[in-house]
mmCIF file of C-alpha atoms and ligand atoms in Angstrom:
data_model
loop_
_atom_site.group_PDB
_atom_site.id
_atom_site.type_symbol
_atom_site.label_atom_id
_atom_site.label_comp_id
_atom_site.label_asym_id
_atom_site.label_seq_id
_atom_site.Cartn_x
_atom_site.Cartn_y
_atom_site.Cartn_z
ATOM 1 C CA MET A 237 13.847 -4.479 -4.645
ATOM 2 C CA PHE A 238 12.652 -4.289 -1.068
ATOM 3 C CA ALA A 239 12.451 -1.123 1.007
ATOM 4 C CA PHE A 240 11.375 -3.240 3.964
ATOM 5 C CA ARG A 241 10.652 -6.867 4.815
ATOM 6 C CA ASP A 242 9.352 -8.438 7.994
ATOM 7 C CA SER A 243 7.926 -11.687 9.259
ATOM 8 C CA MET A 244 5.775 -12.558 12.235
ATOM 9 C CA GLY A 245 5.010 -16.229 12.781
ATOM 10 C CA VAL A 246 3.684 -17.627 9.501
ATOM 11 C CA VAL A 247 3.200 -14.122 8.066
ATOM 12 C CA GLU A 248 5.640 -12.503 5.653
ATOM 13 C CA ILE A 249 5.253 -8.908 4.553
ATOM 14 C CA SER A 250 7.201 -6.560 2.316
ATOM 15 C CA PHE A 251 7.267 -3.144 0.714
ATOM 16 C CA THR A 252 9.133 -2.640 -2.524
ATOM 17 C CA ASP A 253 11.314 0.228 -3.701
ATOM 18 C CA ARG A 254 11.853 1.201 -7.352
ATOM 19 C CA HIS A 255 14.895 -0.976 -8.013
ATOM 20 C CA GLY A 256 15.330 -4.488 -9.393
ATOM 21 C CA GLY A 257 12.873 -4.462 -12.306
ATOM 22 C CA VAL A 258 13.114 -4.025 -16.079
ATOM 23 C CA SER A 259 10.992 -0.917 -16.756
ATOM 24 C CA GLU A 260 12.591 2.239 -18.107
ATOM 25 C CA GLY A 261 12.067 5.995 -17.906
ATOM 26 C CA PRO A 262 9.659 7.228 -15.247
ATOM 27 C CA TRP A 263 8.793 3.593 -14.448
ATOM 28 C CA SER A 264 12.414 2.598 -13.872
ATOM 29 C CA SER A 265 12.632 0.025 -12.838
ATOM 30 C CA LEU A 266 10.387 -2.132 -10.603
ATOM 31 C CA ASN A 267 7.086 -0.542 -11.625
ATOM 32 C CA LEU A 268 4.105 -2.610 -10.452
ATOM 33 C CA GLY A 269 1.467 -0.269 -11.899
ATOM 34 C CA THR A 270 -0.643 -1.477 -14.824
ATOM 35 C CA SER A 271 -2.484 1.702 -15.802
ATOM 36 C CA ASN A 272 0.292 4.287 -15.898
ATOM 37 C CA GLY A 273 1.514 3.864 -19.475
ATOM 38 C CA ASP A 274 4.303 1.360 -18.878
ATOM 39 C CA ASP A 275 4.884 -1.526 -21.300
ATOM 40 C CA PRO A 276 2.673 -4.443 -20.081
ATOM 41 C CA ALA A 277 5.351 -7.006 -20.927
ATOM 42 C CA ARG A 278 7.847 -5.197 -18.721
ATOM 43 C CA VAL A 279 5.310 -4.961 -15.902
ATOM 44 C CA ARG A 280 4.718 -8.721 -16.175
ATOM 45 C CA SER A 281 8.467 -9.237 -15.845
ATOM 46 C CA ASN A 282 8.438 -7.010 -12.773
ATOM 47 C CA PHE A 283 5.623 -9.056 -11.204
ATOM 48 C CA ALA A 284 7.663 -12.197 -11.862
ATOM 49 C CA ALA A 285 10.771 -10.608 -10.352
ATOM 50 C CA LEU A 286 8.802 -9.626 -7.257
ATOM 51 C CA ALA A 287 7.396 -13.146 -6.877
ATOM 52 C CA GLY A 288 10.938 -14.485 -7.231
ATOM 53 C CA GLY A 289 12.191 -12.097 -4.556
ATOM 54 C CA LEU A 290 9.415 -13.261 -2.250
ATOM 55 C CA ASP A 291 9.990 -16.935 -3.075
ATOM 56 C CA ALA A 292 6.344 -16.975 -4.179
ATOM 57 C CA ARG A 293 4.552 -18.212 -7.285
ATOM 58 C CA PRO A 294 3.675 -15.439 -9.759
ATOM 59 C CA GLU A 295 0.338 -17.102 -10.617
ATOM 60 C CA ARG A 296 -0.625 -17.004 -6.932
ATOM 61 C CA THR A 297 0.031 -13.284 -6.585
ATOM 62 C CA VAL A 298 -3.274 -11.380 -6.438
ATOM 63 C CA ARG A 299 -3.533 -7.683 -7.128
ATOM 64 C CA MET A 300 -6.622 -5.486 -7.195
ATOM 65 C CA SER A 301 -8.067 -2.785 -9.353
ATOM 66 C CA GLN A 302 -7.943 0.063 -6.855
ATOM 67 C CA VAL A 303 -10.662 2.708 -7.009
ATOM 68 C CA LYS A 304 -9.968 4.754 -3.833
ATOM 69 C CA GLY A 305 -13.049 3.371 -2.092
ATOM 70 C CA ALA A 306 -13.729 1.176 0.931
ATOM 71 C CA ASP A 307 -14.646 -2.159 -0.656
ATOM 72 C CA VAL A 308 -12.808 -5.248 0.568
ATOM 73 C CA ALA A 309 -12.436 -8.514 -1.363
ATOM 74 C CA VAL A 310 -12.078 -11.674 0.747
ATOM 75 C CA LEU A 311 -10.272 -14.419 -1.143
ATOM 76 C CA ASN A 312 -9.859 -18.135 -0.553
ATOM 77 C CA ALA A 313 -8.271 -18.821 -3.934
ATOM 78 C CA VAL A 314 -6.838 -16.937 -6.887
ATOM 79 C CA PRO A 315 -9.876 -15.106 -8.316
ATOM 80 C CA ASP A 316 -10.851 -15.454 -11.990
ATOM 81 C CA ASP A 317 -10.956 -11.689 -12.400
ATOM 82 C CA ILE A 318 -8.893 -8.995 -10.735
ATOM 83 C CA PRO A 319 -11.084 -7.765 -7.850
ATOM 84 C CA VAL A 320 -12.230 -4.147 -7.952
ATOM 85 C CA ALA A 321 -11.451 -3.203 -4.361
ATOM 86 C CA ASP A 322 -9.063 -1.274 -2.147
ATOM 87 C CA ALA A 323 -8.311 -4.116 0.249
ATOM 88 C CA LEU A 324 -7.725 -7.855 -0.027
ATOM 89 C CA VAL A 325 -8.108 -10.305 2.869
ATOM 90 C CA THR A 326 -7.217 -13.988 2.986
ATOM 91 C CA SER A 327 -6.662 -16.853 5.395
ATOM 92 C CA THR A 328 -5.430 -19.088 2.577
ATOM 93 C CA PRO A 329 -1.710 -19.987 2.686
ATOM 94 C CA GLU A 330 0.603 -19.271 -0.242
ATOM 95 C CA LEU A 331 -1.549 -16.553 -1.756
ATOM 96 C CA THR A 332 0.472 -13.353 -2.132
ATOM 97 C CA LEU A 333 -1.676 -10.252 -1.725
ATOM 98 C CA LEU A 334 -0.405 -7.099 -3.446
ATOM 99 C CA VAL A 335 -1.353 -3.446 -2.985
ATOM 100 C CA ARG A 336 0.128 -0.772 -5.288
ATOM 101 C CA ALA A 337 0.732 2.879 -4.413
ATOM 102 C CA ALA A 338 2.811 5.962 -5.175
ATOM 103 C CA ASP A 339 2.267 8.498 -2.339
ATOM 104 C CA CYS A 340 -0.895 6.856 -0.928
ATOM 105 C CA VAL A 341 -0.382 4.625 2.109
ATOM 106 C CA PRO A 342 0.183 0.974 1.257
ATOM 107 C CA LEU A 343 -1.018 -0.924 4.291
ATOM 108 C CA VAL A 344 -0.324 -4.529 5.247
ATOM 109 C CA LEU A 345 -2.200 -6.150 8.141
ATOM 110 C CA ALA A 346 -1.941 -9.541 9.818
ATOM 111 C CA ASP A 347 -3.025 -11.674 12.713
ATOM 112 C CA PRO A 348 -0.291 -14.330 12.671
ATOM 113 C CA LEU A 349 -2.007 -16.523 15.299
ATOM 114 C CA ALA A 350 -5.383 -16.538 13.560
ATOM 115 C CA GLU A 351 -3.541 -16.756 10.227
ATOM 116 C CA VAL A 352 -5.356 -13.928 8.492
ATOM 117 C CA VAL A 353 -3.581 -11.321 6.333
ATOM 118 C CA ALA A 354 -4.681 -8.265 4.378
ATOM 119 C CA VAL A 355 -3.377 -5.458 2.203
ATOM 120 C CA ALA A 356 -5.115 -2.111 1.766
ATOM 121 C CA HIS A 357 -4.735 1.038 -0.298
ATOM 122 C CA ALA A 358 -5.290 4.000 2.006
ATOM 123 C CA GLY A 359 -4.825 7.346 0.327
ATOM 124 C CA ARG A 360 -6.706 10.497 1.168
ATOM 125 C CA GLN A 361 -9.960 9.285 -0.352
ATOM 126 C CA GLY A 362 -9.830 5.734 0.978
ATOM 127 C CA MET A 363 -8.929 7.002 4.440
ATOM 128 C CA VAL A 364 -11.968 9.285 4.436
ATOM 129 C CA ALA A 365 -14.176 6.553 2.927
ATOM 130 C CA GLY A 366 -13.256 4.165 5.775
ATOM 131 C CA ILE A 367 -11.049 1.547 4.128
ATOM 132 C CA VAL A 368 -9.197 0.939 7.427
ATOM 133 C CA ALA A 369 -12.323 0.038 9.436
ATOM 134 C CA ALA A 370 -13.742 -1.997 6.545
ATOM 135 C CA THR A 371 -10.521 -4.033 6.267
ATOM 136 C CA ALA A 372 -10.350 -4.639 10.028
ATOM 137 C CA ALA A 373 -13.992 -5.763 10.063
ATOM 138 C CA ALA A 374 -13.425 -8.174 7.178
ATOM 139 C CA MET A 375 -10.344 -9.615 8.913
ATOM 140 C CA ARG A 376 -12.327 -10.135 12.127
ATOM 141 C CA ARG A 377 -15.060 -11.961 10.228
ATOM 142 C CA GLU A 378 -12.285 -14.305 9.052
ATOM 143 C CA GLY A 379 -11.257 -14.921 12.673
ATOM 144 C CA ALA A 380 -8.618 -12.238 13.293
ATOM 145 C CA SER A 381 -8.482 -10.616 16.738
ATOM 146 C CA LEU A 382 -4.940 -9.372 17.509
ATOM 147 C CA ILE A 383 -4.088 -7.444 14.365
ATOM 148 C CA THR A 384 -0.776 -5.756 13.561
ATOM 149 C CA ALA A 385 -0.504 -3.226 10.735
ATOM 150 C CA TRP A 386 2.580 -2.159 8.806
ATOM 151 C CA LEU A 387 2.248 1.397 7.506
ATOM 152 C CA GLY A 388 4.264 1.559 4.295
ATOM 153 C CA PRO A 389 6.168 4.311 2.460
ATOM 154 C CA ARG A 390 3.945 7.289 1.564
ATOM 155 C CA ILE A 391 4.116 11.037 1.087
ATOM 156 C CA CYS A 392 4.639 12.862 4.389
ATOM 157 C CA GLY A 393 2.683 15.784 5.791
ATOM 158 C CA ARG A 394 5.492 18.252 5.042
ATOM 159 C CA CYS A 395 5.295 17.380 1.329
ATOM 160 C CA TYR A 396 1.606 16.686 0.668
ATOM 161 C CA GLU A 397 0.201 20.119 -0.091
ATOM 162 C CA VAL A 398 -3.559 20.447 -0.604
ATOM 163 C CA PRO A 399 -6.023 23.353 -0.867
ATOM 164 C CA HIS A 400 -7.322 24.840 2.405
ATOM 165 C CA ALA A 401 -10.822 23.516 1.775
ATOM 166 C CA MET A 402 -9.596 19.990 1.159
ATOM 167 C CA ARG A 403 -7.564 19.968 4.365
ATOM 168 C CA ASP A 404 -10.630 21.154 6.292
ATOM 169 C CA GLU A 405 -12.865 18.580 4.651
ATOM 170 C CA VAL A 406 -10.508 15.685 5.427
ATOM 171 C CA ALA A 407 -9.752 16.885 8.969
ATOM 172 C CA ARG A 408 -13.458 16.962 9.777
ATOM 173 C CA VAL A 409 -13.444 13.169 9.304
ATOM 174 C CA VAL A 410 -9.844 12.389 10.319
ATOM 175 C CA PRO A 411 -8.503 15.237 12.522
ATOM 176 C CA GLN A 412 -5.066 13.600 12.885
ATOM 177 C CA ALA A 413 -4.398 14.085 9.157
ATOM 178 C CA TRP A 414 -4.322 17.889 9.475
ATOM 179 C CA ALA A 415 -0.823 19.119 8.584
ATOM 180 C CA THR A 416 1.226 22.084 7.474
ATOM 181 C CA THR A 417 3.777 21.597 4.708
ATOM 182 C CA GLY A 418 7.429 22.590 4.822
ATOM 183 C CA ARG A 419 6.423 25.713 2.865
ATOM 184 C CA GLY A 420 3.848 26.687 5.493
ATOM 185 C CA THR A 421 0.893 25.820 3.278
ATOM 186 C CA PRO A 422 -2.047 23.501 4.073
ATOM 187 C CA GLY A 423 -1.081 19.845 4.042
ATOM 188 C CA LEU A 424 -2.327 16.388 4.883
ATOM 189 C CA ASP A 425 -0.468 13.714 6.813
ATOM 190 C CA ILE A 426 -2.245 10.616 5.562
ATOM 191 C CA GLY A 427 0.157 8.381 7.502
ATOM 192 C CA ALA A 428 -0.857 10.037 10.773
ATOM 193 C CA GLY A 429 -4.515 9.837 9.785
ATOM 194 C CA VAL A 430 -4.375 6.151 8.910
ATOM 195 C CA ALA A 431 -2.329 5.393 12.047
ATOM 196 C CA ALA A 432 -5.014 7.065 14.164
ATOM 197 C CA GLN A 433 -7.731 5.041 12.440
ATOM 198 C CA LEU A 434 -5.770 1.845 13.082
ATOM 199 C CA ALA A 435 -5.278 2.776 16.742
ATOM 200 C CA ALA A 436 -9.012 3.406 17.071
ATOM 201 C CA GLU A 437 -9.531 -0.167 15.873
ATOM 202 C CA GLY A 438 -7.160 -1.458 18.570
ATOM 203 C CA ILE A 439 -4.562 -2.382 15.951
ATOM 204 C CA ASP A 440 -0.829 -2.192 16.710
ATOM 205 C CA VAL A 441 1.046 -0.081 14.162
ATOM 206 C CA ILE A 442 4.572 -0.606 12.857
ATOM 207 C CA ASP A 443 5.564 2.485 10.900
ATOM 208 C CA VAL A 444 7.893 1.352 8.158
ATOM 209 C CA ALA A 445 8.564 4.922 7.036
ATOM 210 C CA ALA A 446 9.939 5.814 10.472
ATOM 211 C CA GLN A 447 12.302 2.857 10.302
ATOM 212 C CA VAL A 448 13.667 3.497 6.830
ATOM 213 C CA ALA A 449 13.396 7.326 6.726
ATOM 214 C CA THR A 450 11.012 7.188 3.880
ATOM 215 C CA CYS A 451 8.756 9.780 2.321
ATOM 216 C CA THR A 452 7.931 8.808 -1.252
ATOM 217 C CA TYR A 453 8.214 12.417 -2.424
ATOM 218 C CA GLU A 454 11.635 12.961 -0.834
ATOM 219 C CA ASN A 455 13.232 9.564 -1.402
ATOM 220 C CA VAL A 456 14.240 9.057 -5.046
ATOM 221 C CA ASP A 457 14.549 5.313 -4.444
ATOM 222 C CA LEU A 458 10.744 5.283 -4.327
ATOM 223 C CA PHE A 459 8.017 6.220 -6.802
ATOM 224 C CA SER A 460 6.002 9.401 -6.156
ATOM 225 C CA TYR A 461 2.993 10.574 -8.135
ATOM 226 C CA ARG A 462 3.463 14.100 -6.820
ATOM 227 C CA ARG A 463 7.137 14.203 -7.807
ATOM 228 C CA GLN A 464 6.937 12.272 -11.084
ATOM 229 C CA GLY A 465 3.435 12.908 -12.394
ATOM 230 C CA LYS A 466 0.914 10.629 -14.072
ATOM 231 C CA ARG A 467 3.522 8.309 -15.529
ATOM 232 C CA SER A 468 5.064 7.577 -12.150
ATOM 233 C CA GLY A 469 5.695 3.922 -11.344
ATOM 234 C CA ARG A 470 3.979 2.157 -8.480
ATOM 235 C CA LEU A 471 5.469 0.567 -5.371
ATOM 236 C CA GLY A 472 4.037 -2.580 -3.852
ATOM 237 C CA GLY A 473 3.113 -3.885 -0.424
ATOM 238 C CA THR A 474 2.686 -7.632 -0.003
ATOM 239 C CA ALA A 475 1.388 -10.090 2.560
ATOM 240 C CA GLN A 476 1.422 -13.872 2.519
ATOM 241 C CA LEU A 477 0.840 -16.783 4.870
ATOM 242 C CA ARG A 478 3.330 -19.628 4.750
ATOM 243 C CA SER A 479 1.814 -23.092 4.978
HETATM 244 ZN ZN1 ZN B 106 8.039 14.299 2.607
#
């Protein structure tokens, strides 16, 4: 179920892998995506399994409708509607924040002393749109100062092939994302790009992929949109504050 778990003071974070759920086929088995064709009842079971694995309450797990932008939703309770945003921030204990991804960077951030946590969805578009800076700013408005970020499993620069023009366009905004694939073609290293943006914000980075040898495209224990196509499942990244 978990590719990686960590805790820091009152903060608990995790990244899931594709195992331990009930979905079948391309979503097998712990798919957390809700708009990729999987059976909604199975996805609900997967959410419940994840909450169980985290020792959290399913009804206090908050996900977002991700649109590859830079909007941040700050929560102090479970919202009535699923926020349309690419980052969630809270200083409320026992809320479990969830980001979903399959190749994009799932990002979890925390200031354990100030007791502020966040999750963010930082793919190519969100990275260029400034989701990292927007999330950091929202956390600081909630009182965060010493922020740590966990950079979750994502596609690596050797695997993420893009057209020449797209690489140029992204590298103009985030030079550190410029990459060459294993085939010698233009690529993007969104992990390196997001890490550089975090460093520019003075945020310490823990690279989960480096610790668990994890590129979503290469590791079949993970979901990858590039490898599996539109019906690929989605991995999750979570953050919660214990009371
Ligand atoms: Zn790779």
